[in-house]
Every structure is written in C-alpha cells, then in structure tokens.
Coordinates of C-alpha atoms in Angstrom, one line a residue:
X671 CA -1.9 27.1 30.7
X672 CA -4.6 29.8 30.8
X673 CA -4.2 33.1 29.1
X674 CA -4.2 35.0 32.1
X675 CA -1.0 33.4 33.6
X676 CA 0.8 33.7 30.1
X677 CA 0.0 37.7 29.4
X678 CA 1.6 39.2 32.4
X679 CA 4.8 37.7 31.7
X680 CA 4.8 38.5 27.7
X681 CA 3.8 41.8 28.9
X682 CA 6.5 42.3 31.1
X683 CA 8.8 40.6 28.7
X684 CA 7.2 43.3 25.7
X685 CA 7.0 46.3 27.8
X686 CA 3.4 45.9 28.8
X687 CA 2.1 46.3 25.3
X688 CA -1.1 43.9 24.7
X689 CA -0.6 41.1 22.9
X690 CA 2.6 42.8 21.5
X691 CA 4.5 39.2 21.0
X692 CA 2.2 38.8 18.2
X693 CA 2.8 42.4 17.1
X694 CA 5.7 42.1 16.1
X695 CA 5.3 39.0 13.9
X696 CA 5.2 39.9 10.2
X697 CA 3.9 37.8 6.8
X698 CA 5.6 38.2 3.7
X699 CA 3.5 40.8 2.8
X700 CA 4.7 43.0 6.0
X701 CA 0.8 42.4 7.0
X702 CA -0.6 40.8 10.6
X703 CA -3.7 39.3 9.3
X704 CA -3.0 35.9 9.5
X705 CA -0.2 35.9 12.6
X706 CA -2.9 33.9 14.8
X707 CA -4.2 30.9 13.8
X708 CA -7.3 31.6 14.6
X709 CA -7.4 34.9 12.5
X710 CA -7.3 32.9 9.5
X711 CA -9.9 30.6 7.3
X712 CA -10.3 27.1 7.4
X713 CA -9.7 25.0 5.0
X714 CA -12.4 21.9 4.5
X715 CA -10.0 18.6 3.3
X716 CA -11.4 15.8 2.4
X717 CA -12.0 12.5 4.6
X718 CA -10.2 9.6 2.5
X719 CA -11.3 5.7 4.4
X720 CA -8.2 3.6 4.3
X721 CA -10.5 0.7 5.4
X722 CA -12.8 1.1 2.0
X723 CA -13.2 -1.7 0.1
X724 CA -14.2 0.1 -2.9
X725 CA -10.3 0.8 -3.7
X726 CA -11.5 2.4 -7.2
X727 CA -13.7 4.8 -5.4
X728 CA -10.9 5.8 -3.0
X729 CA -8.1 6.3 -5.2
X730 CA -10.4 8.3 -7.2
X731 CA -11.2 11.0 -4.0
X732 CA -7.3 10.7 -3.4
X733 CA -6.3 11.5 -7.2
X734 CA -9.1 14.6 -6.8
X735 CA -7.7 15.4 -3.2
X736 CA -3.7 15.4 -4.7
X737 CA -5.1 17.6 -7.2
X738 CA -6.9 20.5 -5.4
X739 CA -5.5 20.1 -2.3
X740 CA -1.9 18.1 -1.8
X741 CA -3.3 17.2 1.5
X742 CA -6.1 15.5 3.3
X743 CA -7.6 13.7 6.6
X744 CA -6.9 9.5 6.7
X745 CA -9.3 7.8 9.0
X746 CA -9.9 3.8 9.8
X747 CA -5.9 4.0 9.4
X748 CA -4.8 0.7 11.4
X749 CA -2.7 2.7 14.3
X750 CA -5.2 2.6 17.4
X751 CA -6.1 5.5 19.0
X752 CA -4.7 4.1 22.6
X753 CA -0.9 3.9 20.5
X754 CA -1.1 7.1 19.6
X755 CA -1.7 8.9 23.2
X756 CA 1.3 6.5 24.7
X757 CA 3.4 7.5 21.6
X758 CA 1.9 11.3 22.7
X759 CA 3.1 10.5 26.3
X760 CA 6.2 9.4 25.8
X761 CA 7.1 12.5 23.4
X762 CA 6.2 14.5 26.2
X763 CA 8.3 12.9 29.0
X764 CA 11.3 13.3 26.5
X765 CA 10.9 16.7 25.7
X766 CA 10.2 17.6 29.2
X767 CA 13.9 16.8 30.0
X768 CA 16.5 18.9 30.7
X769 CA 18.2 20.2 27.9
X770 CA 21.7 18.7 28.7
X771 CA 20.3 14.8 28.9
X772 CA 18.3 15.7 25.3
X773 CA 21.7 17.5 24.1
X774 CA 23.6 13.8 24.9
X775 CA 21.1 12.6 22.1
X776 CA 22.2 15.4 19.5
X777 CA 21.5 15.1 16.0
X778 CA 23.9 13.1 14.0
X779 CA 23.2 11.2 10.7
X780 CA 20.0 12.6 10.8
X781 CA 18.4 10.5 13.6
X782 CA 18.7 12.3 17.2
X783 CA 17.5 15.4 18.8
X784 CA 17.8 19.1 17.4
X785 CA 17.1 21.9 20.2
X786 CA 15.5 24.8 19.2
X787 CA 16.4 27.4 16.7
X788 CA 18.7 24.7 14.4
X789 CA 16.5 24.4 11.9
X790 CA 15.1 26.6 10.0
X791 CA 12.7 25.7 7.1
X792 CA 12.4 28.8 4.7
X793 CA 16.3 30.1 4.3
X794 CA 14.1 33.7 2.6
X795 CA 12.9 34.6 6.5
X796 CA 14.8 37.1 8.6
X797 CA 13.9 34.8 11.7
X798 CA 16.9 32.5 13.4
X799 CA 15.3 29.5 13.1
X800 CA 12.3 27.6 13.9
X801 CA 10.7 27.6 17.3
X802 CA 10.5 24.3 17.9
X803 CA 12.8 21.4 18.9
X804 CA 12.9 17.5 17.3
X805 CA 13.8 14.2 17.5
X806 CA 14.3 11.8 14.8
X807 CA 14.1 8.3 14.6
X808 CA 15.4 7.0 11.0
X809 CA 14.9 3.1 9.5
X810 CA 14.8 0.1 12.0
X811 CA 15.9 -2.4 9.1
X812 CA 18.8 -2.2 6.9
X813 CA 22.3 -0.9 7.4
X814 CA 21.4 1.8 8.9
X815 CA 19.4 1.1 11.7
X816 CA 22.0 0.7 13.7
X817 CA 22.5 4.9 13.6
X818 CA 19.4 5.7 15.3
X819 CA 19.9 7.0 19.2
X820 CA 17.9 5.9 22.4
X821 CA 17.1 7.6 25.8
X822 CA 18.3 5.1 28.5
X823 CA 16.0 2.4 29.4
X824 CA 16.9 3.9 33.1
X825 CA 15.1 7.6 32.2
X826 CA 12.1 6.0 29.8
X827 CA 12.1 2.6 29.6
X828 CA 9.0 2.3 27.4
X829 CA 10.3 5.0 25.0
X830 CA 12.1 3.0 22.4
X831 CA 9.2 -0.3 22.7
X832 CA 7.0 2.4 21.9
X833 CA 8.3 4.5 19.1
X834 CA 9.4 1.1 17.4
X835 CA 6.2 0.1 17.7
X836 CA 4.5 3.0 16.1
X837 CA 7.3 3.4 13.6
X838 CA 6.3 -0.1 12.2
X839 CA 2.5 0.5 11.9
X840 CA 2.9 3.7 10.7
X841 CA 4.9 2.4 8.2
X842 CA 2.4 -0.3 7.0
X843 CA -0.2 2.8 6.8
X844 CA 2.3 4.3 4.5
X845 CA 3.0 1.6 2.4
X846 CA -1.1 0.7 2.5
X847 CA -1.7 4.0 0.9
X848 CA 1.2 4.3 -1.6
X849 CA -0.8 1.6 -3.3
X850 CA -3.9 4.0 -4.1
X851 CA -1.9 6.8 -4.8
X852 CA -0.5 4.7 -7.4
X853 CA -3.9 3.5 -8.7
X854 CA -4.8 7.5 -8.4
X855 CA -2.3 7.4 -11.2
X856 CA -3.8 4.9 -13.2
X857 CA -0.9 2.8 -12.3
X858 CA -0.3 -0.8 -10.9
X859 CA -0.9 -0.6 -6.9
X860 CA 2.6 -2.0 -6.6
X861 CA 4.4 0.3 -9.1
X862 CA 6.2 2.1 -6.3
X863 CA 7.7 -1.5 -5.3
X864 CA 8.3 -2.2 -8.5
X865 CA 10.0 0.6 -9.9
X866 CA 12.4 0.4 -6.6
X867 CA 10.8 3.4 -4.3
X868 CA 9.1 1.2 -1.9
X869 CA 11.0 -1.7 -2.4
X870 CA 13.2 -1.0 0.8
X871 CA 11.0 2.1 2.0
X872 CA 13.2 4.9 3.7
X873 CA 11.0 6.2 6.5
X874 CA 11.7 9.0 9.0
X875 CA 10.0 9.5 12.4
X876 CA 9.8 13.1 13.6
X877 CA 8.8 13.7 16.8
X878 CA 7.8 17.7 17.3
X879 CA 7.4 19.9 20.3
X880 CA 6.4 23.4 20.1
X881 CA 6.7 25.4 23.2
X882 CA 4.3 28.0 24.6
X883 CA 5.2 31.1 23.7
X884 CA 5.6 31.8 27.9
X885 CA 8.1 29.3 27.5
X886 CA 10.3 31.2 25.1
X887 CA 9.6 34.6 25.9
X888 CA 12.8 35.0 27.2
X889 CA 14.7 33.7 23.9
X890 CA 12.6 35.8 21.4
X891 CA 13.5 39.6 20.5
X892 CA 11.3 42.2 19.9
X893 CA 10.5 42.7 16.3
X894 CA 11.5 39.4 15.4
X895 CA 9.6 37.4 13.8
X896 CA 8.8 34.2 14.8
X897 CA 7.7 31.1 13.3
X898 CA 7.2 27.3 14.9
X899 CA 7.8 26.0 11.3
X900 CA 8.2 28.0 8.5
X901 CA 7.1 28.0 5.3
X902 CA 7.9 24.7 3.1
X903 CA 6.8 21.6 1.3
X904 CA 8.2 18.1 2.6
X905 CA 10.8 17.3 1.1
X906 CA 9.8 13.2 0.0
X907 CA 6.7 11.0 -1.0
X908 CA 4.1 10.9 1.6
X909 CA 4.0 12.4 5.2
X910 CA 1.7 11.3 7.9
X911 CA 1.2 13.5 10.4
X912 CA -0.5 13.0 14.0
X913 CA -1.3 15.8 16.0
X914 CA -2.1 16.8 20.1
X915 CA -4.9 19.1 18.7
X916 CA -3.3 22.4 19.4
X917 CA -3.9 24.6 16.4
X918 CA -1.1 26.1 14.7
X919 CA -0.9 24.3 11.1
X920 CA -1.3 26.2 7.9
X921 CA -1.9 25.8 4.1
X922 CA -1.1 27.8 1.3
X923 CA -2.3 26.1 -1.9
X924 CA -1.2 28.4 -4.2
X925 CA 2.8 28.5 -3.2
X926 CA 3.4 30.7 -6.5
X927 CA 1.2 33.4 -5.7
X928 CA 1.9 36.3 -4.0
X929 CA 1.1 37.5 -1.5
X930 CA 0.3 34.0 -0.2
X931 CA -2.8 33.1 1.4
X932 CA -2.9 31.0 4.1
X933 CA -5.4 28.1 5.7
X934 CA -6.0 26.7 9.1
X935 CA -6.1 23.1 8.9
X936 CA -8.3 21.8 12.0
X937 CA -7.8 18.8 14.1
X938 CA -10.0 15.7 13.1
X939 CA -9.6 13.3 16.3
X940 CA -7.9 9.9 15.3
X941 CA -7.2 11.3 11.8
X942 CA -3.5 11.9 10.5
X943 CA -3.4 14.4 8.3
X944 CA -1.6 13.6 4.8
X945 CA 0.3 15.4 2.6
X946 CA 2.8 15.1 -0.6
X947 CA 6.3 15.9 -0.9
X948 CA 8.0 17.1 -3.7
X949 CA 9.1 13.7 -4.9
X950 CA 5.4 13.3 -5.9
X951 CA 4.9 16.8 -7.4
X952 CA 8.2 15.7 -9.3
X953 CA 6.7 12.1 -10.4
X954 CA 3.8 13.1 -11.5
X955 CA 4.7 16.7 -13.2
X956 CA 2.9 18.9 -10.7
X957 CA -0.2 17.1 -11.5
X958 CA -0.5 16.3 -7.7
X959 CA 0.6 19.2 -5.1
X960 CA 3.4 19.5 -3.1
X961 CA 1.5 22.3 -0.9
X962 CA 3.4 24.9 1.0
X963 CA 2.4 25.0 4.6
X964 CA 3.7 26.3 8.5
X965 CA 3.0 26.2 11.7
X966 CA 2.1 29.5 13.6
X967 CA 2.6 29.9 17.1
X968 CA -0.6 30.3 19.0
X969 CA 0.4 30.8 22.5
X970 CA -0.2 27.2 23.2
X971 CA 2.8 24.4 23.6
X972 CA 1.9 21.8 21.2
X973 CA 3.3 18.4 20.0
X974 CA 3.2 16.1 16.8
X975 CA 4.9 13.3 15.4
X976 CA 5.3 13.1 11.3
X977 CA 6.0 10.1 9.5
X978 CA 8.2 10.5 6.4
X979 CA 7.8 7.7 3.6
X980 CA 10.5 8.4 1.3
X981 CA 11.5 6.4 -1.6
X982 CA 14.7 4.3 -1.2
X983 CA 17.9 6.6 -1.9
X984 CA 19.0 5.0 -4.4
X985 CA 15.9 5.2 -6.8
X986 CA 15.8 7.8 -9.7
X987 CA 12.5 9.9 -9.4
X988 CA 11.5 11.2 -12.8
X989 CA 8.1 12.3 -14.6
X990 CA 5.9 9.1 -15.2
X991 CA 5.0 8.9 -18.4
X992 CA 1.3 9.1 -18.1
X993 CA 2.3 12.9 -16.7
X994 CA 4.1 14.5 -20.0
X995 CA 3.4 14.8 -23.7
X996 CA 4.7 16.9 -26.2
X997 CA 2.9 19.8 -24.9
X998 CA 3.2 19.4 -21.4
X999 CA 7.2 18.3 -21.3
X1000 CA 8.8 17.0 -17.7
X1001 CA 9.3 20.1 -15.9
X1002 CA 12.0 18.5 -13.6
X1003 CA 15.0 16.4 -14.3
X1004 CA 15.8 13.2 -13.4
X1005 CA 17.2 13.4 -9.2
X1006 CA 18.5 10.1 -7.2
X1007 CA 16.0 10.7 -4.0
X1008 CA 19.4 10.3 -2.1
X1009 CA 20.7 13.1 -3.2
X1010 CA 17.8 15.7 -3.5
X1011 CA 16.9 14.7 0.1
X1012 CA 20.3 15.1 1.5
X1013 CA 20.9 18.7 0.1
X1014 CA 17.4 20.0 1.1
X1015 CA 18.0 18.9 4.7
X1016 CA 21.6 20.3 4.7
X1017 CA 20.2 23.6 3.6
X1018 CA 17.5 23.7 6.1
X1019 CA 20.2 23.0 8.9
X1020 CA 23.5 24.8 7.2
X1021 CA 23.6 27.3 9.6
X1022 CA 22.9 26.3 12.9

C-alpha cells in the first residue's frame, strides 16, 4: 500500500488532522520522538557466522555480543532462504483468513491462534492490548505434540508440511548455537544437555502479523495509544526471529533507565535476528542481557515468525557458578522454567 491511499482514510478516521494516528501515540516519557520507526537511531549489531569453524573465535563475539547488546544478526544459519519465503507465504494465506475460520483455531494450551488485542506485553501501558494477532505452534515430539492445532489440509494444505518443516530446522539452529553460548560461558558446549535444559528442548513457533494501520483504523481510539508489541524481554533462552523486512522492531539496552531510549534494529536479508530471554540473564547473573524491546507501528502491515528455545519445564534455572562470588551474590532465586514461563504468559494474556 502506498501512503497516499492510507492518509485519506486515517484522515477521515482522525478528523482530517495530518498524520494525527501517530499524534496521539505517547512514550513513557509523554514525548513523540521515537513514535515512528524511522524517527529513531539505529542500532549497529554484530554479524555472528554460525558456519565458522573457528568456534573459539565465535563464542568469543557472542559472549561480547550478550554482553553489550543481548541481541545480534545470525547468518550461514542452515534454514535456506527459499524455506523461509514459503514459511512467509503460508503465514500470510493464514492470516489473510477470515476471522471466524482463524477463531476455530483459538488459542488453547498455548498452541493456536490469538486475534488481536489479547495480548498485551507490558501490563504498565494504558493501551488494550497489542496490535497484532498470532499463531502458535508448540513441540512436535513428546506428550505434547499432540496439543498443537492445524488449518484443514482443504484451506492450506501445505501449511502444516511447511511449518513442521521449519519448526525442525529452526530448532537444530537453536540447538547449534546453544552450544557457543555455552562455550561464551566458558562452559562445556553440551552443558545445556547436560544439566537437563536442552536435553528435551521446549520450543515455541510464533507466527506474527501486524496489520497496517489502514487496516485498524477503525478499531483504534483517538488518544490511545498504540503499540504492535509492547515493551518486554522474552520470557526463555534463546529466540530466533525472521522477519518480512518491514521496520517496526526496537531496542532499549538500558531497560533500567529512565526515560528509556530506544533503537531501530534494521533488516539484514537472510539473517534472523537473536536475542536472550530472561532465563539467560537469570543463568548467568545479568552478565548477558535480557534486552527490553517493541515493535512500533509504522503504517506498514508486517509479518514475522520467532522461534522460542526454551529449556525443558522441568529444569531448575539458577546462577552458574562461574557468574557469582562473594561480592557479586546470585541476584535471582532458583525458578523451575515451567513455572516462571507459565505465570509470565498468564500475565501477559490475564485479561483478554
């Protein structure tokens, strides 16, 4: 969609005041500065090679990237570039149906779809949700595979090929990866199997649309503010994140700070774009970042797909002991991931 076919409806839909949807966004701070992506900075990430054979050298840029950043750009990752548009496409044709065949997919035990509105990442906003709508496919081995939910083969019958297909390799990325974040450590480059985290990963397939703001025109009050993710830090281990190249995603690398300061993060072609959760900010004693971020509307629609690799429920996350001493003591306590996983997602969906 161009510009000029979206304005004269927001317009109308604003009383004909220019560019008044973004207007009436707010930051924290009660300031517009940063309401359009492209009004704030870029941040530069680093490149990490998951094909380097020089595994010292790489978990040595990841331990410095974890460090500073809490995120950065994976390339020579495994998935081809060909899976990722069909996955792309197929996301698309999904979202693109109407509401009452998604709605016969609604969320339940955390696989399914979730319209938009039910979620809403930062409970401390005045906004109603998040403007964006999901779909979740959970594990594909184990006892709960069997929860996951499928469009009929009769509506998209390459859909569930597909997303099992890019599940799996994502997955093995994942799982590649976790093994330099452990040497990062100074660790064995199987300590996460070991220790019962990756032993039976727990990984989550999110599948993201983000409608124009044309779309939803029509669902969004004046002076509300608006958000297509709000403000938060993943919840897990590791996320993996693809992207259609639509702007929108933001950083804030100092989530203590006020007022915050946010960061564009651009689209690198054939990249996903990494981040830690909060397990790994807990493991390792905030030594690597568990960095805030959100995704601004920018007028655009926009899709992505983020791959959650979360330790296995039942393992105990707790400070590593290369992490703590005497003078630096475990700032966290001990958490089942089970449990610290369930009652962030139950908060961030408690009231829709």
């Amino acid at each position: 969609m161009s510009s000029s076919k979206q304005m004269p409806l927001l317009n109308s839909r604003y009383g004909g005041r220019k560019d008044s949807i973004y207007q009436s966004m707010q930051t924290e701070s009660g300031t517009k500065p940063d309401i359009r992506a492209k009004m704030a900075e870029s941040v530069v990430l680093p490149v990490i090679d998951l094909s380097s054979s020089d595994r010292i050298s790489t978990a040595n840029s990841i331990r410095q990237a974890c460090m500073e950043y809490g995120f950065f750009y994976l390339v020579n990752h495994g998935v081809e570039e060909e899976l990722l548009e069909s996955v792309f496409d197929e996301s698309r044709k999904f979202f693109s149906l109407p509401l009452e065949e998604k709605m016969k997919l609604g969320r339940k035990d955390d696989v399914g779809f979730a319209p938009i509105y039910a979620e809403n990442l930062d409970s401390s906003t005045t906004s109603k949700g998040d403007l964006k709508e999901t779909f979740h496919i959970g594990p594909l081995e184990g006892e709960e595979s069997h929860l996951n939910l499928w469009p009929s083969t009769e509506i998209l019958p390459c859909w569930r090929f597909l997303m099992e297909k890019y599940y799996k390799k994502v997955l093995s990325t994942g799982e590649r990866l976790s093994t330099l974040i452990a040497l990062a450590l100074n660790l064995e480059d199987d300590f996460f199997k070991k220790i019962g985290a990756l032993d039976k990963p727990y990984g989550f397939l999110r599948l993201l649309h983000y409608p124009g703001l044309n779309e939803a025109a029509g669902e969004i009050e004046e002076e509300e503010v608006v958000y297509g993710a709000s403000a938060h830090s993943d919840y897990g281990m590791i996320t993996l994140l693809a992207t259609d190249g639509v702007p929108g995603l933001q950083v804030c690398k100092e989530k203590h700070k006020q007022p915050r300061t946010w960061e564009n993060v651009s689209h690198v072609k054939g990249a996903f774009i990494v981040n830690l959760g909060d397990m790994m900010e807990r493991w390792t004693n905030c030594l690597f970042r568990s960095t805030l971020h959100r995704v601004m509307p920018t007028g655009k629609e926009r899709y992505s797909m983020a791959f959650f690799l979360d330790p296995n429920p039942d393992c105990m996350v707790e400070c590593l002991k290369s992490c703590c001493t005497e003078s630096s003591p475990p700032r966290f306590p001990p958490v089942r991931s089970g449990d610290y996983l369930r009652d962030r997602i139950t908060a961030a969906y408690s009231y829709s």
